[in-house]
Amino acid sequence: MGFSIPEVSIRRLSIYLRCLRQALSRGEEWIQSTELARTCGISSSLVRKDLSYFGEFGIRGRGYRVEKLIKAIEEIIGIDEPIKVIIVGAGNLGRALIRHLQEIPYFRVVGAFDKNASKVGSTVSGVRVYPVAEMEKFSRETSPQIAVLAIPPEGLQETVDMVSRAGIRGVLSFALQGIKVPPGVVMNYVEIASEIEFLSYKIKKGSVA
Amino acid sequence: MGFSIPEVSIRRLSIYLRCLRQALSRGEEWIQSTELARTCGISSSLVRKDLSYFGEFGIRGRGYRVEKLIKAIEEIIGIDEPIKVIIVGAGNLGRALIRHLQEIPYFRVVGAFDKNASKVGSTVSGVRVYPVAEMEKFSRETSPQIAVLAIPPEGLQETVDMVSRAGIRGVLSFALQGIKVPPGVVMNYVEIASEIEFLSYKIKKGSVA
DNA sequence: TTGTTTAAGTTATAACTTTCACAAAAACCA
DNA sequence: TGGTTTTTGTGAAAGTTATAACTTAAACAA
Ligand SMILES: NC(=O)c1ccc[n+]([C@@H]2O[C@H](COP(=O)([O-])OP(=O)(O)OC[C@H]3O[C@@H](n4cnc5c(N)ncnc54)[C@H](O)[C@@H]3O)[C@@H](O)[C@H]2O)c1
Ligand SMILES: NC(=O)c1ccc[n+]([C@@H]2O[C@H](COP(=O)([O-])OP(=O)(O)OC[C@H]3O[C@@H](n4cnc5c(N)ncnc54)[C@H](O)[C@@H]3O)[C@@H](O)[C@H]2O)c1
């Protein structure tokens, strides 16, 4: 076959999932690509194309069964089983993330880690904060798949290496820094400042036109 | 001319900015496209291409003057003057964002807004929390450019409309929802769940290969 | 000066992504 | 039952973005 699925398609799947869940909660049993496209703000052919990378999920002339499509996308993404997540850095951001992720049923925040002794032993929404030194041991026992790093850029490289040694292969970082990502680890970044800068540019450009 | 600058290029500019600031803080006066590319994990021709959309900033055979390039990118993005930001929703996330953005010199968090009376009047890192009803008045006096929405999806449409009425044209939302964005408003989203789902897919795919 | 080296800027090509347009399949109706 | 409608799935075209290859300008040394 020799072709790869666009990364943007995967990101869109996760948006479709949100729309589909909303549709389901509104009691809708069927949905068409046009409807899904409209709520996501894209074209219907793109919706169909994205799905077609993974198989045939719809019925021609009818649309997609909402529930079935949700299950299918969950399986594609890999969240048919709850994903175990750890949070590194139990500061303001880390605590907000724990609370947020706890509310999402297909994530399980199994633990938090902090290097500050005063944070260790405390609990955030029922999630225990462990010393970073225990990460490898904890990981052997619990096998989390994802680490979310809510720490300053200073300790980033060291932490990524540690997380990798603990066998965690997916890392989401809130510290943006030129880092050597260990082999086998997939890492991405969220940077609010960049998002605001992007908006700033768009506003500026729009006002000129 | 009839060609548009790719949005991804703008997003990369803001990453270049971070690398450049680091280089500056290390006392480096000059930087080459290869070096900038390496620290950002992309190709050097892409760096040069991105910059070439906006002009000529380097010296052939020499590279880019770090300080000059920072200034140039800041001006392109529109952060040569500090950007005034408001935060809507002074919960866990809102407070974490206030603290984070306060640390970045080219942002000025001028106020926070909450609909919960018990939050109103309090202060987070020196930023005052106002009732949402005062947003328009506040905005007339202070003219913030960007609103960051750290609220649940329920009130999103209403809040976006309010923010738009207040004359704010850039919105960053942490609630992902099929929303009608008022004309003239640029809106984008940050959704940690989507980022983790994306990682989940990549891990899953990697382990099969 | 003049030749050589270096790295930016630019053009051409390749890779990727989206859209278009239509065939195919299911459902519905007379 | 057969024709009509509807909407998916898909191959090809169009459009966009990234990479590679090349050209030009600056700097430096002899
Ligand atoms: N990228 C973004 O969009 C974004 C948004 C908000 C905050 N941030 C950044 O994230 C970081 C955390 O923000 P915060 O508001 O929670 O700060 P904070 O100071 O409240 O919390 C940081 C926590 O991390 C712990 N920590 C520091 N280094 C660590 C390490 N190497 N290992 C384990 N724990 C460690 C500290 O002990 C502290 O508890 C800050 O650097 C902030 O600038 C980024
Ligand atoms: N997208 C993401 O990545 C992400 C990350 C973290 C949290 N969240 C979401 O963001 C929201 C806020 O998270 P949190 O942890 O701060 O919750 P929180 O309950 O601590 O805070 C929410 C605050 O917003 C206020 N609020 C609610 N509706 C409002 C409105 N219409 N106008 C003004 N203020 C309003 C509430 O009074 C409260 O103070 C939650 O829905 C959470 O799920 C999203």
CSV table of N, CA, C and O in Angstrom, one decimal, chain A residues 5 7 10-11 14 17-18 22 39 54 75-78 83 92-93 96-97 99-101 104 106-107 145-146 148 169-172 174 176-178 186 188 190-204 207, chain B residues 5 7 10-11 14 17-18 22 39 54 75-78 83 92-93 96-97 99-101 104 106-107 145-146 148 169-172 174 176-178 186 188 190-204 207:
chain,number,residue,atom,x,y,z
A,5,ILE,N,-1.5,7.8,6.4
A,5,ILE,CA,-2.7,8.6,6.7
A,5,ILE,C,-2.2,9.9,7.3
A,5,ILE,O,-1.4,10.0,8.2
A,7,GLU,N,-1.7,13.2,9.3
A,7,GLU,CA,-1.9,13.5,10.7
A,7,GLU,C,-3.1,14.4,11.0
A,7,GLU,O,-3.8,14.2,12.0
A,10,ILE,N,-6.2,12.4,11.6
A,10,ILE,CA,-6.3,11.8,12.9
A,10,ILE,C,-6.9,12.9,13.9
A,10,ILE,O,-7.8,12.6,14.7
A,11,ARG,N,-6.3,14.1,13.8
A,11,ARG,CA,-6.7,15.2,14.7
A,11,ARG,C,-8.2,15.5,14.4
A,11,ARG,O,-9.0,15.8,15.4
A,14,SER,N,-10.8,13.1,16.1
A,14,SER,CA,-11.0,13.4,17.5
A,14,SER,C,-12.1,14.5,17.7
A,14,SER,O,-12.8,14.6,18.6
A,17,LEU,N,-15.4,12.9,16.9
A,17,LEU,CA,-15.9,12.2,18.1
A,17,LEU,C,-16.7,13.1,19.0
A,17,LEU,O,-17.8,12.7,19.5
A,18,ARG,N,-16.2,14.3,19.2
A,18,ARG,CA,-16.9,15.3,20.0
A,18,ARG,C,-18.3,15.6,19.5
A,18,ARG,O,-19.3,15.6,20.2
A,22,GLN,N,-22.1,14.6,21.0
A,22,GLN,CA,-23.2,15.6,21.2
A,22,GLN,C,-24.4,15.2,20.5
A,22,GLN,O,-25.5,15.3,21.1
A,39,THR,N,-21.1,20.9,11.4
A,39,THR,CA,-20.8,21.3,12.8
A,39,THR,C,-19.3,21.4,13.1
A,39,THR,O,-18.9,22.0,14.0
A,54,PHE,N,-9.8,4.3,7.0
A,54,PHE,CA,-9.9,3.3,8.0
A,54,PHE,C,-10.9,2.2,7.7
A,54,PHE,O,-11.0,1.2,8.4
A,75,GLU,N,-12.0,3.1,18.6
A,75,GLU,CA,-11.1,2.0,18.4
A,75,GLU,C,-9.9,2.4,17.5
A,75,GLU,O,-8.7,2.0,17.8
A,76,ILE,N,-10.1,3.2,16.5
A,76,ILE,CA,-9.0,3.7,15.6
A,76,ILE,C,-8.0,4.5,16.5
A,76,ILE,O,-6.8,4.3,16.4
A,77,ILE,N,-8.6,5.4,17.3
A,77,ILE,CA,-7.7,6.3,18.1
A,77,ILE,C,-7.0,5.5,19.2
A,77,ILE,O,-5.9,5.8,19.6
A,78,GLY,N,-7.7,4.5,19.7
A,78,GLY,CA,-7.1,3.7,20.7
A,78,GLY,C,-7.6,4.0,22.1
A,78,GLY,O,-7.0,3.9,23.1
A,83,ILE,N,-7.5,5.3,28.7
A,83,ILE,CA,-6.1,5.6,28.7
A,83,ILE,C,-5.6,6.0,30.0
A,83,ILE,O,-6.2,6.9,30.7
A,92,ASN,N,-0.2,24.9,39.6
A,92,ASN,CA,-1.5,25.4,39.2
A,92,ASN,C,-2.0,24.7,38.0
A,92,ASN,O,-3.2,24.3,37.9
A,93,LEU,N,-1.2,24.6,37.0
A,93,LEU,CA,-1.6,24.0,35.7
A,93,LEU,C,-1.8,22.5,35.9
A,93,LEU,O,-2.9,22.0,35.5
A,96,ALA,N,-5.1,21.9,37.5
A,96,ALA,CA,-6.3,22.2,36.6
A,96,ALA,C,-6.4,21.1,35.6
A,96,ALA,O,-7.6,20.6,35.3
A,97,LEU,N,-5.3,20.5,35.2
A,97,LEU,CA,-5.4,19.4,34.2
A,97,LEU,C,-5.9,18.2,34.8
A,97,LEU,O,-6.7,17.4,34.2
A,99,ARG,N,-8.0,17.9,37.2
A,99,ARG,CA,-9.5,18.0,37.4
A,99,ARG,C,-10.2,17.9,36.0
A,99,ARG,O,-11.2,17.3,35.9
A,100,HIS,N,-9.6,18.5,35.0
A,100,HIS,CA,-10.2,18.4,33.7
A,100,HIS,C,-10.2,17.0,33.1
A,100,HIS,O,-11.3,16.5,32.7
A,101,LEU,N,-9.1,16.4,33.2
A,101,LEU,CA,-9.0,15.0,32.6
A,101,LEU,C,-9.8,14.0,33.4
A,101,LEU,O,-10.3,13.0,32.8
A,104,ILE,N,-13.2,13.3,32.0
A,104,ILE,CA,-13.4,12.7,30.7
A,104,ILE,C,-13.3,11.2,30.9
A,104,ILE,O,-12.3,10.7,31.4
A,106,TYR,N,-13.0,8.5,29.2
A,106,TYR,CA,-12.0,7.5,28.6
A,106,TYR,C,-10.6,7.8,29.0
A,106,TYR,O,-9.6,7.3,28.4
A,107,PHE,N,-10.4,8.8,30.0
A,107,PHE,CA,-9.0,8.9,30.5
A,107,PHE,C,-9.1,8.5,32.0
A,107,PHE,O,-10.1,8.7,32.7
A,145,GLN,N,0.1,5.1,29.9
A,145,GLN,CA,0.5,5.2,28.5
A,145,GLN,C,1.0,6.6,28.1
A,145,GLN,O,1.9,6.8,27.3
A,146,ILE,N,0.5,7.6,28.9
A,146,ILE,CA,0.7,9.0,28.5
A,146,ILE,C,1.2,9.8,29.7
A,146,ILE,O,0.7,9.6,30.8
A,148,VAL,N,1.7,13.8,30.9
A,148,VAL,CA,1.5,15.2,30.6
A,148,VAL,C,2.4,16.0,31.5
A,148,VAL,O,2.4,15.9,32.8
A,169,ARG,N,5.4,6.1,26.4
A,169,ARG,CA,5.8,6.4,25.0
A,169,ARG,C,5.1,7.6,24.4
A,169,ARG,O,5.4,8.1,23.3
A,170,GLY,N,4.1,8.2,25.1
A,170,GLY,CA,3.4,9.4,24.7
A,170,GLY,C,3.6,10.5,25.7
A,170,GLY,O,3.3,10.4,26.8
A,171,VAL,N,4.1,11.7,25.2
A,171,VAL,CA,4.3,12.8,26.1
A,171,VAL,C,3.7,14.1,25.5
A,171,VAL,O,3.9,14.4,24.4
A,172,LEU,N,2.9,14.7,26.4
A,172,LEU,CA,2.3,16.0,26.0
A,172,LEU,C,3.0,17.1,27.0
A,172,LEU,O,2.9,17.0,28.2
A,174,PHE,N,3.8,21.1,28.2
A,174,PHE,CA,3.4,22.5,28.2
A,174,PHE,C,4.6,23.4,28.3
A,174,PHE,O,4.5,24.6,28.3
A,176,LEU,N,7.8,24.4,26.0
A,176,LEU,CA,8.2,24.3,24.6
A,176,LEU,C,9.7,24.6,24.6
A,176,LEU,O,10.1,25.7,25.1
A,177,GLN,N,10.5,23.7,24.2
A,177,GLN,CA,11.9,23.8,24.3
A,177,GLN,C,12.6,22.9,23.4
A,177,GLN,O,12.1,21.8,23.1
A,178,GLY,N,13.7,23.3,22.8
A,178,GLY,CA,14.5,22.4,21.9
A,178,GLY,C,15.0,21.2,22.7
A,178,GLY,O,16.0,21.3,23.4
A,186,VAL,N,6.8,9.6,21.4
A,186,VAL,CA,6.1,10.6,20.6
A,186,VAL,C,5.7,11.7,21.5
A,186,VAL,O,5.2,11.6,22.6
A,188,ASN,N,4.3,15.8,21.9
A,188,ASN,CA,3.9,17.1,21.3
A,188,ASN,C,3.6,18.2,22.3
A,188,ASN,O,3.8,17.9,23.5
A,190,VAL,N,1.7,21.9,23.8
A,190,VAL,CA,0.7,22.9,23.8
A,190,VAL,C,1.3,24.2,24.4
A,190,VAL,O,1.9,24.2,25.4
A,191,GLU,N,1.2,25.3,23.6
A,191,GLU,CA,1.7,26.5,24.1
A,191,GLU,C,0.7,27.6,23.8
A,191,GLU,O,0.4,28.1,22.7
A,192,ILE,N,0.1,28.1,24.9
A,192,ILE,CA,-1.0,29.1,24.8
A,192,ILE,C,-0.4,30.4,24.2
A,192,ILE,O,-1.1,31.0,23.4
A,193,ALA,N,0.8,30.7,24.6
A,193,ALA,CA,1.4,31.9,24.1
A,193,ALA,C,1.4,31.9,22.5
A,193,ALA,O,1.1,32.9,21.9
A,194,SER,N,1.8,30.8,22.0
A,194,SER,CA,1.8,30.7,20.5
A,194,SER,C,0.4,30.9,19.9
A,194,SER,O,0.2,31.5,18.9
A,195,GLU,N,-0.6,30.3,20.6
A,195,GLU,CA,-2.0,30.4,20.1
A,195,GLU,C,-2.4,31.9,20.1
A,195,GLU,O,-3.1,32.3,19.2
A,196,ILE,N,-2.1,32.6,21.1
A,196,ILE,CA,-2.4,34.0,21.2
A,196,ILE,C,-1.7,34.8,20.2
A,196,ILE,O,-2.2,35.7,19.5
A,197,GLU,N,-0.4,34.5,20.0
A,197,GLU,CA,0.4,35.2,19.0
A,197,GLU,C,-0.2,35.0,17.6
A,197,GLU,O,-0.3,35.9,16.8
A,198,PHE,N,-0.7,33.8,17.3
A,198,PHE,CA,-1.3,33.5,16.1
A,198,PHE,C,-2.6,34.3,15.9
A,198,PHE,O,-2.8,34.9,14.8
A,199,LEU,N,-3.4,34.4,16.9
A,199,LEU,CA,-4.6,35.3,16.9
A,199,LEU,C,-4.2,36.7,16.6
A,199,LEU,O,-4.8,37.4,15.8
A,200,SER,N,-3.1,37.1,17.3
A,200,SER,CA,-2.7,38.5,17.1
A,200,SER,C,-2.4,38.8,15.7
A,200,SER,O,-2.8,39.9,15.1
A,201,TYR,N,-1.7,37.9,15.0
A,201,TYR,CA,-1.3,38.1,13.6
A,201,TYR,C,-2.6,38.2,12.8
A,201,TYR,O,-2.7,39.1,11.9
A,202,LYS,N,-3.5,37.3,13.0
A,202,LYS,CA,-4.8,37.2,12.2
A,202,LYS,C,-5.6,38.5,12.4
A,202,LYS,O,-6.1,39.0,11.4
A,203,ILE,N,-5.7,39.0,13.6
A,203,ILE,CA,-6.4,40.2,13.9
A,203,ILE,C,-5.8,41.4,13.1
A,203,ILE,O,-6.4,42.2,12.4
A,204,LYS,N,-4.4,41.5,13.3
A,204,LYS,CA,-3.7,42.5,12.6
A,204,LYS,C,-3.9,42.5,11.1
A,204,LYS,O,-4.1,43.5,10.5
A,207,SER,N,-7.4,43.6,10.0
A,207,SER,CA,-7.7,45.0,10.1
A,207,SER,C,-7.1,45.8,9.0
A,207,SER,O,-7.6,46.9,8.7
B,5,ILE,N,-0.1,33.6,2.7
B,5,ILE,CA,0.9,33.0,3.5
B,5,ILE,C,0.3,31.9,4.4
B,5,ILE,O,-0.7,32.1,5.0
B,7,GLU,N,-0.8,29.4,7.1
B,7,GLU,CA,-1.0,29.6,8.6
B,7,GLU,C,0.0,28.9,9.4
B,7,GLU,O,0.5,29.4,10.4
B,10,ILE,N,3.0,31.0,10.1
B,10,ILE,CA,2.8,32.0,11.2
B,10,ILE,C,3.0,31.3,12.5
B,10,ILE,O,3.7,31.8,13.4
B,11,ARG,N,2.5,30.1,12.6
B,11,ARG,CA,2.6,29.4,13.9
B,11,ARG,C,4.1,29.1,14.1
B,11,ARG,O,4.6,29.1,15.2
B,14,SER,N,6.3,31.9,15.6
B,14,SER,CA,6.2,32.1,17.0
B,14,SER,C,7.1,31.1,17.7
B,14,SER,O,7.6,31.3,18.8
B,17,LEU,N,10.6,32.5,17.4
B,17,LEU,CA,10.8,33.5,18.4
B,17,LEU,C,11.3,33.0,19.7
B,17,LEU,O,12.2,33.6,20.3
B,18,ARG,N,10.8,31.8,20.1
B,18,ARG,CA,11.2,31.2,21.3
B,18,ARG,C,12.7,30.8,21.3
B,18,ARG,O,13.5,31.1,22.2
B,22,GLN,N,16.0,32.3,23.3
B,22,GLN,CA,16.9,31.5,24.0
B,22,GLN,C,18.3,31.8,23.6
B,22,GLN,O,19.3,31.9,24.4
B,39,THR,N,17.1,23.4,16.1
B,39,THR,CA,16.5,23.5,17.4
B,39,THR,C,14.9,23.5,17.4
B,39,THR,O,14.3,23.1,18.4
B,54,PHE,N,8.0,37.4,4.2
B,54,PHE,CA,7.8,38.7,4.9
B,54,PHE,C,8.9,39.7,4.5
B,54,PHE,O,8.8,40.9,4.8
B,75,GLU,N,7.2,42.2,15.1
B,75,GLU,CA,6.4,43.1,14.4
B,75,GLU,C,5.5,42.5,13.4
B,75,GLU,O,4.3,42.8,13.3
B,76,ILE,N,5.9,41.4,12.8
B,76,ILE,CA,5.1,40.6,11.9
B,76,ILE,C,3.9,40.1,12.6
B,76,ILE,O,2.7,40.2,12.2
B,77,ILE,N,4.2,39.5,13.7
B,77,ILE,CA,3.1,38.8,14.5
B,77,ILE,C,2.2,39.9,15.2
B,77,ILE,O,1.0,39.7,15.3
B,78,GLY,N,2.8,41.0,15.5
B,78,GLY,CA,2.0,42.1,16.1
B,78,GLY,C,2.1,42.2,17.6
B,78,GLY,O,1.2,42.6,18.3
B,83,ILE,N,0.4,42.9,24.1
B,83,ILE,CA,-1.0,42.5,23.8
B,83,ILE,C,-1.8,42.5,25.1
B,83,ILE,O,-1.4,41.8,26.1
B,92,ASN,N,-10.0,27.0,38.1
B,92,ASN,CA,-8.6,26.4,38.2
B,92,ASN,C,-7.8,26.7,36.9
B,92,ASN,O,-6.6,27.2,37.0
B,93,LEU,N,-8.4,26.5,35.8
B,93,LEU,CA,-7.7,26.7,34.6
B,93,LEU,C,-7.4,28.2,34.4
B,93,LEU,O,-6.3,28.6,34.1
B,96,ALA,N,-4.6,29.4,36.5
B,96,ALA,CA,-3.3,28.9,36.0
B,96,ALA,C,-2.8,29.7,34.8
B,96,ALA,O,-1.7,30.1,34.7
B,97,LEU,N,-3.8,30.1,33.9
B,97,LEU,CA,-3.5,30.8,32.7
B,97,LEU,C,-3.0,32.3,33.1
B,97,LEU,O,-2.1,32.8,32.5
B,99,ARG,N,-1.6,33.3,35.8
B,99,ARG,CA,-0.2,33.2,36.3
B,99,ARG,C,0.8,33.0,35.2
B,99,ARG,O,1.9,33.6,35.1
B,100,HIS,N,0.5,32.1,34.2
B,100,HIS,CA,1.4,31.8,33.1
B,100,HIS,C,1.6,33.0,32.2
B,100,HIS,O,2.7,33.4,31.9
B,101,LEU,N,0.5,33.6,31.8
B,101,LEU,CA,0.6,34.8,30.9
B,101,LEU,C,1.2,36.0,31.5
B,101,LEU,O,1.9,36.8,30.8
B,104,ILE,N,4.9,36.3,30.9
B,104,ILE,CA,5.4,36.6,29.5
B,104,ILE,C,5.3,38.1,29.3
B,104,ILE,O,4.3,38.7,29.3
B,106,TYR,N,5.5,40.2,26.8
B,106,TYR,CA,4.7,40.9,25.7
B,106,TYR,C,3.2,40.6,25.8
B,106,TYR,O,2.5,40.9,24.9
B,107,PHE,N,2.7,40.0,26.9
B,107,PHE,CA,1.3,40.0,27.2
B,107,PHE,C,1.0,40.8,28.5
B,107,PHE,O,1.9,40.8,29.4
B,145,GLN,N,-7.3,43.2,23.3
B,145,GLN,CA,-7.3,42.6,22.0
B,145,GLN,C,-7.8,41.2,22.0
B,145,GLN,O,-8.4,40.7,21.0
B,146,ILE,N,-7.4,40.4,23.0
B,146,ILE,CA,-7.7,39.0,23.1
B,146,ILE,C,-8.4,38.6,24.3
B,146,ILE,O,-8.2,39.1,25.4
B,148,VAL,N,-9.4,35.1,26.4
B,148,VAL,CA,-9.1,33.6,26.6
B,148,VAL,C,-10.3,33.1,27.5
B,148,VAL,O,-10.5,33.6,28.6
B,169,ARG,N,-11.6,41.0,19.1
B,169,ARG,CA,-11.7,40.3,17.8
B,169,ARG,C,-10.9,39.0,17.8
B,169,ARG,O,-10.9,38.2,16.8
B,170,GLY,N,-10.2,38.7,18.9
B,170,GLY,CA,-9.4,37.4,18.9
B,170,GLY,C,-9.8,36.6,20.2
B,170,GLY,O,-9.8,37.1,21.3
B,171,VAL,N,-10.2,35.4,19.9
B,171,VAL,CA,-10.7,34.5,21.0
B,171,VAL,C,-10.0,33.2,21.0
B,171,VAL,O,-10.0,32.5,20.0
B,172,LEU,N,-9.5,32.8,22.2
B,172,LEU,CA,-8.9,31.5,22.4
B,172,LEU,C,-9.8,30.8,23.4
B,172,LEU,O,-9.9,31.2,24.5
B,174,PHE,N,-11.0,27.2,25.5
B,174,PHE,CA,-10.7,25.9,26.0
B,174,PHE,C,-11.9,25.0,26.0
B,174,PHE,O,-11.9,23.9,26.4
B,176,LEU,N,-14.4,23.3,23.4
B,176,LEU,CA,-14.6,22.9,22.0
B,176,LEU,C,-16.0,22.6,21.7
B,176,LEU,O,-16.6,21.7,22.3
B,177,GLN,N,-16.7,23.4,20.8
B,177,GLN,CA,-18.1,23.2,20.7
B,177,GLN,C,-18.5,23.8,19.3
B,177,GLN,O,-17.9,24.8,18.9
B,178,GLY,N,-19.5,23.2,18.6
B,178,GLY,CA,-20.0,23.8,17.4
B,178,GLY,C,-20.6,25.1,17.6
B,178,GLY,O,-21.8,25.2,18.1
B,186,VAL,N,-11.9,36.2,15.2
B,186,VAL,CA,-11.0,35.1,14.9
B,186,VAL,C,-11.0,34.2,16.2
B,186,VAL,O,-10.7,34.7,17.2
B,188,ASN,N,-9.9,30.4,18.0
B,188,ASN,CA,-9.3,29.1,17.9
B,188,ASN,C,-9.4,28.4,19.2
B,188,ASN,O,-9.8,28.9,20.2
B,190,VAL,N,-8.0,25.3,22.1
B,190,VAL,CA,-7.0,24.3,22.6
B,190,VAL,C,-7.8,23.2,23.4
B,190,VAL,O,-8.7,23.5,24.2
B,191,GLU,N,-7.5,22.0,23.0
B,191,GLU,CA,-8.2,20.9,23.7
B,191,GLU,C,-7.2,19.8,24.0
B,191,GLU,O,-6.7,19.1,23.1
B,192,ILE,N,-6.9,19.7,25.3
B,192,ILE,CA,-5.9,18.8,25.7
B,192,ILE,C,-6.3,17.4,25.4
B,192,ILE,O,-5.5,16.5,25.0
B,193,ALA,N,-7.6,17.1,25.5
B,193,ALA,CA,-8.1,15.7,25.3
B,193,ALA,C,-7.7,15.3,23.9
B,193,ALA,O,-7.3,14.2,23.6
B,194,SER,N,-7.9,16.2,22.9
B,194,SER,CA,-7.6,15.9,21.5
B,194,SER,C,-6.1,15.6,21.3
B,194,SER,O,-5.7,14.7,20.6
B,195,GLU,N,-5.3,16.4,22.0
B,195,GLU,CA,-3.8,16.2,22.0
B,195,GLU,C,-3.4,14.8,22.5
B,195,GLU,O,-2.6,14.1,21.9
B,196,ILE,N,-4.1,14.4,23.6
B,196,ILE,CA,-3.8,13.1,24.1
B,196,ILE,C,-4.3,12.0,23.2
B,196,ILE,O,-3.6,11.0,23.0
B,197,GLU,N,-5.5,12.2,22.6
B,197,GLU,CA,-6.0,11.2,21.7
B,197,GLU,C,-5.1,11.0,20.5
B,197,GLU,O,-4.9,9.9,20.0
B,198,PHE,N,-4.5,12.1,20.1
B,198,PHE,CA,-3.6,12.1,18.9
B,198,PHE,C,-2.4,11.2,19.3
B,198,PHE,O,-1.9,10.4,18.5
B,199,LEU,N,-1.8,11.5,20.5
B,199,LEU,CA,-0.7,10.7,21.0
B,199,LEU,C,-1.1,9.2,21.1
B,199,LEU,O,-0.3,8.4,20.7
B,200,SER,N,-2.3,9.0,21.6
B,200,SER,CA,-2.7,7.6,21.7
B,200,SER,C,-2.7,6.9,20.4
B,200,SER,O,-2.2,5.7,20.3
B,201,TYR,N,-3.2,7.5,19.4
B,201,TYR,CA,-3.1,6.9,18.0
B,201,TYR,C,-1.7,6.6,17.6
B,201,TYR,O,-1.4,5.5,17.1
B,202,LYS,N,-0.9,7.6,17.8
B,202,LYS,CA,0.5,7.5,17.3
B,202,LYS,C,1.2,6.3,18.0
B,202,LYS,O,2.0,5.5,17.4
B,203,ILE,N,1.0,6.2,19.3
B,203,ILE,CA,1.6,5.1,20.1
B,203,ILE,C,1.1,3.8,19.6
B,203,ILE,O,1.9,2.9,19.3
B,204,LYS,N,-0.2,3.7,19.4
B,204,LYS,CA,-0.8,2.5,19.0
B,204,LYS,C,-0.3,2.0,17.6
B,204,LYS,O,0.1,0.9,17.4
B,207,SER,N,3.4,0.8,17.8
B,207,SER,CA,3.6,-0.5,18.4
B,207,SER,C,3.3,-1.6,17.5
B,207,SER,O,3.8,-2.8,17.6
